[in-house]
Amino acid sequence: MPRRRRPETDLKTDRWMISWADFVTLLLAFFVVMYALSSVNEDKYRQLSESLSQIFRAEGGSQVLTPPTQGPGILEGQTRPISEPEAQVEPADPVVSQQLDAIRTQAEQIFAEQIDRGQVQVSGNRLWVAIELNASLLFASGDAIPVIEADALLQPVIELVQDAENPVHVEGFTDSQPISTARFPSNWELSAARAAAVVRLLQQRGIAPERLAAVGYGQYQPAYSNRTAEGRQRNRRIVIVIARDHKVRRAVEAYGSDRISEDALNTLLIDGVDEPPSVPTLEQVETDSGILFRQASPEQEQEQQ
């Protein structure tokens, strides 16, 4: 007699109910937690408030924390007038002005040959003197290590400012040609490194380091048009600025010695004006290779106005 087989039951049809029950339980727990977080127990909050007030209250103070009430601001109803800022520019010392004039005159005599060749420019006023040197006189192309001739070229500058106490800062500029090396990822690093190299030379030759500062402007303050090779060559420059005092030096550093005039600097220091000087005009310069467009000096712009 054949054996009767037990009928098979399909248990898979009921398994989904276990997962569904777990999901509903977790969902219910989630809403319970959210409701508990959103509910505030006023009794417990009042007890906490009283406890904190007892801990932090001063003698004679209130024992219950009271909510802040809206009232006038700390500046509303103020009647005491605000005093005007005092002028930050000190009267020009005749001795210092004469000293700057002497430095400018001597620099023009020392660099007369380089000035005739267009490699050096000397300018100045009652607040500062600027000696602009073409970068090719001090550095190789794309490098910030001074060449051997740099020592002899800078020695007269060192002698001019060594006995004085005027602050000195060095400005570095490049042309618009991009540079991307491991040492100089951009013209910012190149211009700053060249300015710092000149500052280091001045310090090594006896200039007090607290008088010195270096700033790099990269390619963003061109003196000439970068459209020609000669214009780019002249834009690669180093400017040594001898200022009257530290206030003047900080103000000149903010804009660049060739971007601000003496009168504009006085206005900035006295009135505290934060707006930069007006956009400079251009002038034509005739050279052996043609005509270059150069930014007019601030003093020349004032004469034209």
mmCIF file with all atom_site columns, C-alpha atoms in Angstrom, residues 12 41 46 53 69 109 181 184 192 223 230-231 256 279 305:
data_model
loop_
_atom_site.group_PDB
_atom_site.id
_atom_site.type_symbol
_atom_site.label_atom_id
_atom_site.label_alt_id
_atom_site.label_comp_id
_atom_site.label_asym_id
_atom_site.label_entity_id
_atom_site.label_seq_id
_atom_site.pdbx_PDB_ins_code
_atom_site.Cartn_x
_atom_site.Cartn_y
_atom_site.Cartn_z
_atom_site.occupancy
_atom_site.B_iso_or_equiv
_atom_site.pdbx_formal_charge
_atom_site.auth_seq_id
_atom_site.auth_comp_id
_atom_site.auth_asym_id
_atom_site.auth_atom_id
_atom_site.pdbx_PDB_model_num
ATOM 1  C CA . LYS A 1 12  ? 6.159  32.258  2.563   1.00 0.00 ? 12  LYS A CA 1
ATOM 2  C CA . ASN A 1 41  ? 6.487  70.414  30.956  1.00 0.00 ? 41  ASN A CA 1
ATOM 3  C CA . ARG A 1 46  ? 9.427  76.555  36.322  1.00 0.00 ? 46  ARG A CA 1
ATOM 4  C CA . SER A 1 53  ? 17.792 82.117  39.534  1.00 0.00 ? 53  SER A CA 1
ATOM 5  C CA . THR A 1 69  ? 10.943 93.065  27.772  1.00 0.00 ? 69  THR A CA 1
ATOM 6  C CA . GLN A 1 109 ? 72.409 112.721 -9.024  1.00 0.00 ? 109 GLN A CA 1
ATOM 7  C CA . THR A 1 181 ? 56.380 77.418  -11.183 1.00 0.00 ? 181 THR A CA 1
ATOM 8  C CA . PHE A 1 184 ? 56.210 81.127  -7.839  1.00 0.00 ? 184 PHE A CA 1
ATOM 9  C CA . ALA A 1 192 ? 56.452 89.776  -3.054  1.00 0.00 ? 192 ALA A CA 1
ATOM 10 C CA . ALA A 1 223 ? 52.706 101.736 -14.910 1.00 0.00 ? 223 ALA A CA 1
ATOM 11 C CA . GLU A 1 230 ? 58.925 97.501  -23.805 1.00 0.00 ? 230 GLU A CA 1
ATOM 12 C CA . GLY A 1 231 ? 55.878 98.300  -21.717 1.00 0.00 ? 231 GLY A CA 1
ATOM 13 C CA . GLY A 1 256 ? 50.931 102.055 -4.061  1.00 0.00 ? 256 GLY A CA 1
ATOM 14 C CA . VAL A 1 279 ? 40.999 106.314 -11.822 1.00 0.00 ? 279 VAL A CA 1
ATOM 15 C CA . GLN A 1 305 ? 42.731 119.349 -13.626 1.00 0.00 ? 305 GLN A CA 1
#
